[in-house]
Amino acid sequence: MSVGFILTILAVAFLGSFMSGMLGIGGAIVNYPLLLFVPKLLGFEGFTAHEVSVIVAIQVFFSTLTGVISYSKGGFVNQKLMLSMGVFTLIGGFIGGTSSGNMSNDTINLVYGILALLAVILMLIPRPEREMGITGADLEYSKILASLLSLVIGVGAGIVGAGGAFLLVPVMITILKIPTRITIATSLGITFLSSIGTTTGKLLTGDILWTPAIIVIIVSVIAAPLGARVSARTNTKYLQIFLAIVIIATAINIWSDILF
């Protein structure tokens, strides 16, 4: 593995982990396409889709873990919400994952496209922000609605094989009316819980490229907390704009694959 190839992996992993810590997403929607296409575009041998999925799973696990630890120091993580939504997302993911075996590729892609479109719509709905004086400890929300929504998101994410954070974040902000900073912090915890099973499954396959994996682990431990620090100092309106841009770009990519 050449120095240029290693630097490419390092740069992609840094971007995905930084955005994970900053925006509360796992980073897979950024790192998966970049790791799959950028090395080959630069003339390197590149990775297969399976190899990328293993690397990304490891990146999501460590970036969400270190990110949520950083946010917990500021009191923005609601542990009850994280655990309840995390458990129901896991259950939904299992249901969706097992049922997807009976679906065609076109159906799975359509489900992915619909989820992405819903995420875009939710992010574009204006709503008053209520950040001041609210921390993760004294947050009020509908526990029943949060559980039901996380179950539905988990089913959809399980069908398409995604983490679901790209839909989880706009649902928490717009429907559950949770402040942006708490959403970002808590969604990292939820994504971390859901990534445990995914990462464990990938590791059990034994098909791991250890050099890229070690690079990703080291970079994630550094970049995700850095992204969390930048997020804490950024106006929540700008954070929502960044989130919307990432989610819209994801939706465009998904629908372009479906239509063309």
mmCIF file of C-alpha atoms in Angstrom:
data_model
loop_
_atom_site.group_PDB
_atom_site.id
_atom_site.type_symbol
_atom_site.label_atom_id
_atom_site.label_comp_id
_atom_site.label_asym_id
_atom_site.label_seq_id
_atom_site.Cartn_x
_atom_site.Cartn_y
_atom_site.Cartn_z
ATOM 1 C CA MET A 1 0.000 0.000 0.000
ATOM 2 C CA SER A 2 1.571 3.266 -1.199
ATOM 3 C CA VAL A 3 1.925 6.476 0.800
ATOM 4 C CA GLY A 4 -0.513 8.221 -1.546
ATOM 5 C CA PHE A 5 -3.134 5.512 -1.001
ATOM 6 C CA ILE A 6 -2.705 5.760 2.780
ATOM 7 C CA LEU A 7 -3.060 9.562 2.664
ATOM 8 C CA THR A 8 -6.234 9.193 0.598
ATOM 9 C CA ILE A 9 -7.752 6.835 3.159
ATOM 10 C CA LEU A 10 -6.690 9.179 5.948
ATOM 11 C CA ALA A 11 -8.316 12.205 4.281
ATOM 12 C CA VAL A 12 -11.603 10.402 3.578
ATOM 13 C CA ALA A 13 -11.761 8.933 7.087
ATOM 14 C CA PHE A 14 -11.076 12.343 8.616
ATOM 15 C CA LEU A 15 -13.887 13.973 6.609
ATOM 16 C CA GLY A 16 -16.429 11.306 7.507
ATOM 17 C CA SER A 17 -15.513 11.216 11.202
ATOM 18 C CA PHE A 18 -15.407 15.015 11.476
ATOM 19 C CA MET A 19 -18.886 15.304 9.944
ATOM 20 C CA SER A 20 -20.075 12.511 12.219
ATOM 21 C CA GLY A 21 -19.047 14.445 15.310
ATOM 22 C CA MET A 22 -20.265 17.771 13.939
ATOM 23 C CA LEU A 23 -23.662 16.734 12.547
ATOM 24 C CA GLY A 24 -24.619 13.647 14.553
ATOM 25 C CA ILE A 25 -24.551 11.263 11.605
ATOM 26 C CA GLY A 26 -22.579 8.055 11.441
ATOM 27 C CA GLY A 27 -20.463 9.237 8.521
ATOM 28 C CA ALA A 28 -21.266 6.264 6.289
ATOM 29 C CA ILE A 29 -23.243 8.362 3.796
ATOM 30 C CA VAL A 30 -20.076 10.392 3.242
ATOM 31 C CA ASN A 31 -17.339 7.775 3.535
ATOM 32 C CA TYR A 32 -18.952 4.899 1.619
ATOM 33 C CA PRO A 33 -19.067 6.593 -1.814
ATOM 34 C CA LEU A 34 -15.759 8.405 -1.237
ATOM 35 C CA LEU A 35 -13.851 5.238 -0.287
ATOM 36 C CA LEU A 36 -15.468 3.330 -3.141
ATOM 37 C CA PHE A 37 -14.694 5.801 -5.929
ATOM 38 C CA VAL A 38 -11.978 8.321 -4.914
ATOM 39 C CA PRO A 39 -9.005 5.882 -4.665
ATOM 40 C CA LYS A 40 -9.823 4.466 -8.118
ATOM 41 C CA LEU A 41 -10.211 7.955 -9.589
ATOM 42 C CA LEU A 42 -6.736 8.784 -8.278
ATOM 43 C CA GLY A 43 -5.265 5.720 -9.969
ATOM 44 C CA PHE A 44 -5.022 3.386 -6.959
ATOM 45 C CA GLU A 45 -6.300 -0.180 -6.904
ATOM 46 C CA GLY A 46 -9.148 0.810 -4.605
ATOM 47 C CA PHE A 47 -11.546 -1.346 -2.595
ATOM 48 C CA THR A 48 -14.437 -3.649 -3.347
ATOM 49 C CA ALA A 49 -17.916 -2.770 -2.062
ATOM 50 C CA HIS A 50 -17.585 -5.450 0.624
ATOM 51 C CA GLU A 51 -14.218 -4.134 1.806
ATOM 52 C CA VAL A 52 -15.608 -0.587 1.943
ATOM 53 C CA SER A 53 -18.597 -1.737 3.987
ATOM 54 C CA VAL A 54 -16.250 -3.275 6.591
ATOM 55 C CA ILE A 55 -14.045 -0.159 6.778
ATOM 56 C CA VAL A 56 -17.071 2.134 7.046
ATOM 57 C CA ALA A 57 -18.640 -0.020 9.777
ATOM 58 C CA ILE A 58 -15.471 0.338 11.857
ATOM 59 C CA GLN A 59 -15.343 4.095 11.176
ATOM 60 C CA VAL A 60 -18.971 4.585 12.255
ATOM 61 C CA PHE A 61 -18.429 2.592 15.452
ATOM 62 C CA PHE A 62 -15.419 4.592 16.643
ATOM 63 C CA SER A 63 -16.514 8.016 15.392
ATOM 64 C CA THR A 64 -19.919 7.765 17.081
ATOM 65 C CA LEU A 65 -18.363 6.386 20.292
ATOM 66 C CA THR A 66 -15.790 9.161 20.627
ATOM 67 C CA GLY A 67 -18.295 11.774 19.457
ATOM 68 C CA VAL A 68 -20.928 10.902 22.041
ATOM 69 C CA ILE A 69 -18.280 10.869 24.799
ATOM 70 C CA SER A 70 -17.305 14.419 23.801
ATOM 71 C CA TYR A 71 -20.910 15.630 23.818
ATOM 72 C CA SER A 72 -21.709 13.936 27.136
ATOM 73 C CA LYS A 73 -19.226 16.262 28.857
ATOM 74 C CA GLY A 74 -21.387 19.236 27.853
ATOM 75 C CA GLY A 75 -24.616 17.698 29.131
ATOM 76 C CA PHE A 76 -26.239 17.449 25.690
ATOM 77 C CA VAL A 77 -26.783 13.663 25.637
ATOM 78 C CA ASN A 78 -30.190 12.475 26.831
ATOM 79 C CA GLN A 79 -29.382 8.953 27.994
ATOM 80 C CA LYS A 80 -32.993 7.786 28.343
ATOM 81 C CA LEU A 81 -33.809 8.928 24.820
ATOM 82 C CA MET A 82 -30.592 7.403 23.515
ATOM 83 C CA LEU A 83 -31.274 4.008 25.088
ATOM 84 C CA SER A 84 -34.974 3.812 24.224
ATOM 85 C CA MET A 85 -34.577 4.921 20.614
ATOM 86 C CA GLY A 86 -31.407 2.857 20.256
ATOM 87 C CA VAL A 87 -33.162 -0.326 21.400
ATOM 88 C CA PHE A 88 -36.177 0.219 19.135
ATOM 89 C CA THR A 89 -33.914 1.077 16.202
ATOM 90 C CA LEU A 90 -32.075 -2.200 16.786
ATOM 91 C CA ILE A 91 -35.360 -4.134 16.896
ATOM 92 C CA GLY A 92 -36.626 -2.401 13.772
ATOM 93 C CA GLY A 93 -33.316 -3.002 12.023
ATOM 94 C CA PHE A 94 -33.561 -6.718 12.750
ATOM 95 C CA ILE A 95 -37.122 -6.844 11.400
ATOM 96 C CA GLY A 96 -36.212 -4.868 8.290
ATOM 97 C CA GLY A 97 -33.025 -6.798 7.695
ATOM 98 C CA THR A 98 -34.726 -10.198 7.859
ATOM 99 C CA SER A 99 -37.674 -9.123 5.705
ATOM 100 C CA SER A 100 -35.506 -7.564 3.001
ATOM 101 C CA GLY A 101 -34.506 -11.012 1.787
ATOM 102 C CA ASN A 102 -37.916 -11.346 0.124
ATOM 103 C CA MET A 103 -37.657 -7.969 -1.653
ATOM 104 C CA SER A 104 -36.256 -7.194 -5.081
ATOM 105 C CA ASN A 105 -33.341 -4.808 -5.536
ATOM 106 C CA ASP A 106 -35.681 -2.270 -7.148
ATOM 107 C CA THR A 107 -37.977 -2.374 -4.118
ATOM 108 C CA ILE A 108 -35.094 -1.908 -1.699
ATOM 109 C CA ASN A 109 -33.755 1.027 -3.724
ATOM 110 C CA LEU A 110 -37.232 2.571 -3.792
ATOM 111 C CA VAL A 111 -37.529 2.283 0.001
ATOM 112 C CA TYR A 112 -34.112 3.957 0.319
ATOM 113 C CA GLY A 113 -35.224 6.751 -2.005
ATOM 114 C CA ILE A 114 -38.473 7.326 -0.100
ATOM 115 C CA LEU A 115 -36.617 7.499 3.232
ATOM 116 C CA ALA A 116 -34.154 10.018 1.793
ATOM 117 C CA LEU A 117 -37.002 12.112 0.335
ATOM 118 C CA LEU A 118 -38.777 12.142 3.714
ATOM 119 C CA ALA A 119 -35.562 13.254 5.381
ATOM 120 C CA VAL A 120 -35.223 16.145 2.926
ATOM 121 C CA ILE A 121 -38.829 17.256 3.465
ATOM 122 C CA LEU A 122 -38.418 17.183 7.247
ATOM 123 C CA MET A 123 -35.181 19.181 7.109
ATOM 124 C CA LEU A 124 -36.820 21.859 4.953
ATOM 125 C CA ILE A 125 -39.777 22.399 7.301
ATOM 126 C CA PRO A 126 -39.103 25.615 9.253
ATOM 127 C CA ARG A 127 -39.618 25.578 12.998
ATOM 128 C CA PRO A 128 -38.670 27.811 15.944
ATOM 129 C CA GLU A 129 -35.486 26.744 17.723
ATOM 130 C CA ARG A 130 -35.498 26.293 21.493
ATOM 131 C CA GLU A 131 -31.907 25.894 22.513
ATOM 132 C CA MET A 132 -31.331 28.260 25.401
ATOM 133 C CA GLY A 133 -31.314 26.737 28.862
ATOM 134 C CA ILE A 134 -32.147 23.221 27.667
ATOM 135 C CA THR A 135 -29.791 20.322 28.309
ATOM 136 C CA GLY A 136 -30.119 16.607 27.765
ATOM 137 C CA ALA A 137 -31.081 16.079 31.397
ATOM 138 C CA ASP A 138 -34.258 18.212 31.443
ATOM 139 C CA LEU A 139 -35.536 17.521 27.926
ATOM 140 C CA GLU A 140 -39.274 16.879 27.463
ATOM 141 C CA TYR A 141 -40.589 14.773 24.585
ATOM 142 C CA SER A 142 -43.195 12.123 23.755
ATOM 143 C CA LYS A 143 -41.644 8.811 24.777
ATOM 144 C CA ILE A 144 -44.276 6.733 22.959
ATOM 145 C CA LEU A 145 -43.857 8.696 19.725
ATOM 146 C CA ALA A 146 -40.065 8.516 19.986
ATOM 147 C CA SER A 147 -40.198 4.724 20.386
ATOM 148 C CA LEU A 148 -42.622 4.240 17.480
ATOM 149 C CA LEU A 149 -40.645 6.489 15.158
ATOM 150 C CA SER A 150 -37.337 4.832 15.986
ATOM 151 C CA LEU A 151 -38.919 1.417 15.337
ATOM 152 C CA VAL A 152 -40.155 2.547 11.902
ATOM 153 C CA ILE A 153 -36.774 4.136 11.082
ATOM 154 C CA GLY A 154 -35.035 0.945 12.164
ATOM 155 C CA VAL A 155 -37.222 -1.160 9.861
ATOM 156 C CA GLY A 156 -36.490 1.116 6.912
ATOM 157 C CA ALA A 157 -32.778 1.260 7.693
ATOM 158 C CA GLY A 158 -32.669 -2.519 8.078
ATOM 159 C CA ILE A 159 -34.284 -2.994 4.665
ATOM 160 C CA VAL A 160 -31.754 -0.817 2.859
ATOM 161 C CA GLY A 161 -28.769 -1.751 5.055
ATOM 162 C CA ALA A 162 -28.093 1.818 6.230
ATOM 163 C CA GLY A 163 -27.542 3.226 9.711
ATOM 164 C CA GLY A 164 -30.618 5.438 9.499
ATOM 165 C CA ALA A 165 -29.028 8.547 11.033
ATOM 166 C CA PHE A 166 -29.789 10.591 7.899
ATOM 167 C CA LEU A 167 -33.505 10.145 8.731
ATOM 168 C CA LEU A 168 -33.190 9.893 12.498
ATOM 169 C CA VAL A 169 -31.745 13.415 12.863
ATOM 170 C CA PRO A 170 -34.490 15.290 10.934
ATOM 171 C CA VAL A 171 -37.194 13.238 12.708
ATOM 172 C CA MET A 172 -35.786 14.170 16.112
ATOM 173 C CA ILE A 173 -35.481 17.850 15.177
ATOM 174 C CA THR A 174 -38.788 18.356 13.346
ATOM 175 C CA ILE A 175 -41.282 15.818 14.731
ATOM 176 C CA LEU A 176 -40.036 15.262 18.279
ATOM 177 C CA LYS A 177 -39.013 18.956 18.478
ATOM 178 C CA ILE A 178 -35.715 18.190 20.178
ATOM 179 C CA PRO A 179 -33.138 21.029 20.113
ATOM 180 C CA THR A 180 -30.476 20.658 17.433
ATOM 181 C CA ARG A 181 -27.481 20.263 19.752
ATOM 182 C CA ILE A 182 -29.215 17.587 21.831
ATOM 183 C CA THR A 183 -30.343 15.848 18.637
ATOM 184 C CA ILE A 184 -26.808 15.744 17.269
ATOM 185 C CA ALA A 185 -25.342 14.471 20.548
ATOM 186 C CA THR A 186 -28.043 11.898 21.272
ATOM 187 C CA SER A 187 -28.275 10.627 17.679
ATOM 188 C CA LEU A 188 -24.577 9.790 17.845
ATOM 189 C CA GLY A 189 -25.309 7.587 20.851
ATOM 190 C CA ILE A 190 -28.239 5.935 19.077
ATOM 191 C CA THR A 191 -26.128 5.318 15.976
ATOM 192 C CA PHE A 192 -23.342 3.913 18.145
ATOM 193 C CA LEU A 193 -25.737 1.401 19.728
ATOM 194 C CA SER A 194 -27.059 0.337 16.343
ATOM 195 C CA SER A 195 -23.504 0.062 14.964
ATOM 196 C CA ILE A 196 -22.470 -2.481 17.602
ATOM 197 C CA GLY A 197 -24.291 -5.304 15.862
ATOM 198 C CA THR A 198 -23.150 -4.224 12.406
ATOM 199 C CA THR A 199 -19.496 -3.906 13.394
ATOM 200 C CA THR A 200 -19.527 -7.200 15.291
ATOM 201 C CA GLY A 201 -20.987 -8.970 12.276
ATOM 202 C CA LYS A 202 -18.346 -7.495 9.976
ATOM 203 C CA LEU A 203 -15.519 -8.443 12.353
ATOM 204 C CA LEU A 204 -16.796 -12.020 12.642
ATOM 205 C CA THR A 205 -16.459 -12.458 8.894
ATOM 206 C CA GLY A 206 -12.711 -12.144 9.356
ATOM 207 C CA ASP A 207 -12.402 -10.357 6.007
ATOM 208 C CA ILE A 208 -10.693 -7.208 7.307
ATOM 209 C CA LEU A 209 -8.040 -5.025 5.699
ATOM 210 C CA TRP A 210 -6.141 -4.174 8.856
ATOM 211 C CA THR A 211 -4.053 -1.256 7.577
ATOM 212 C CA PRO A 212 -7.067 0.830 6.440
ATOM 213 C CA ALA A 213 -8.976 -0.276 9.536
ATOM 214 C CA ILE A 214 -6.233 0.929 11.906
ATOM 215 C CA ILE A 215 -5.984 4.229 10.003
ATOM 216 C CA VAL A 216 -9.743 4.716 10.307
ATOM 217 C CA ILE A 217 -9.727 3.944 14.047
ATOM 218 C CA ILE A 218 -6.922 6.423 14.782
ATOM 219 C CA VAL A 219 -8.457 9.159 12.620
ATOM 220 C CA SER A 220 -11.941 8.644 14.087
ATOM 221 C CA VAL A 221 -10.696 9.049 17.645
ATOM 222 C CA ILE A 222 -9.179 12.411 16.668
ATOM 223 C CA ALA A 223 -11.634 13.800 14.104
ATOM 224 C CA ALA A 224 -15.009 13.025 15.729
ATOM 225 C CA PRO A 225 -14.285 14.930 18.993
ATOM 226 C CA LEU A 226 -12.874 17.766 16.889
ATOM 227 C CA GLY A 227 -16.114 17.882 14.915
ATOM 228 C CA ALA A 228 -18.067 17.897 18.189
ATOM 229 C CA ARG A 229 -16.079 20.901 19.427
ATOM 230 C CA VAL A 230 -16.717 22.808 16.203
ATOM 231 C CA SER A 231 -20.416 21.935 16.425
ATOM 232 C CA ALA A 232 -20.632 23.260 19.990
ATOM 233 C CA ARG A 233 -19.304 26.634 18.789
ATOM 234 C CA THR A 234 -21.431 26.828 15.638
ATOM 235 C CA ASN A 235 -24.816 28.549 15.443
ATOM 236 C CA THR A 236 -27.578 25.930 15.325
ATOM 237 C CA LYS A 237 -29.070 27.535 12.203
ATOM 238 C CA TYR A 238 -25.833 26.855 10.336
ATOM 239 C CA LEU A 239 -25.744 23.295 11.667
ATOM 240 C CA GLN A 240 -29.242 22.716 10.298
ATOM 241 C CA ILE A 241 -28.163 24.143 6.938
ATOM 242 C CA PHE A 242 -25.144 21.805 6.828
ATOM 243 C CA LEU A 243 -27.376 18.875 7.767
ATOM 244 C CA ALA A 244 -29.856 19.781 5.043
ATOM 245 C CA ILE A 245 -27.083 20.007 2.433
ATOM 246 C CA VAL A 246 -25.692 16.570 3.356
ATOM 247 C CA ILE A 247 -29.137 14.957 3.389
ATOM 248 C CA ILE A 248 -30.211 16.595 0.111
ATOM 249 C CA ALA A 249 -26.970 15.461 -1.546
ATOM 250 C CA THR A 250 -27.632 11.929 -0.285
ATOM 251 C CA ALA A 251 -31.189 11.994 -1.635
ATOM 252 C CA ILE A 252 -30.016 13.243 -5.050
ATOM 253 C CA ASN A 253 -27.431 10.465 -5.223
ATOM 254 C CA ILE A 254 -29.978 7.802 -4.281
ATOM 255 C CA TRP A 255 -32.648 8.981 -6.719
ATOM 256 C CA SER A 256 -30.129 9.337 -9.543
ATOM 257 C CA ASP A 257 -29.273 5.657 -9.042
ATOM 258 C CA ILE A 258 -32.975 4.726 -9.027
ATOM 259 C CA LEU A 259 -33.938 6.744 -12.100
ATOM 260 C CA PHE A 260 -30.819 6.411 -14.227
#
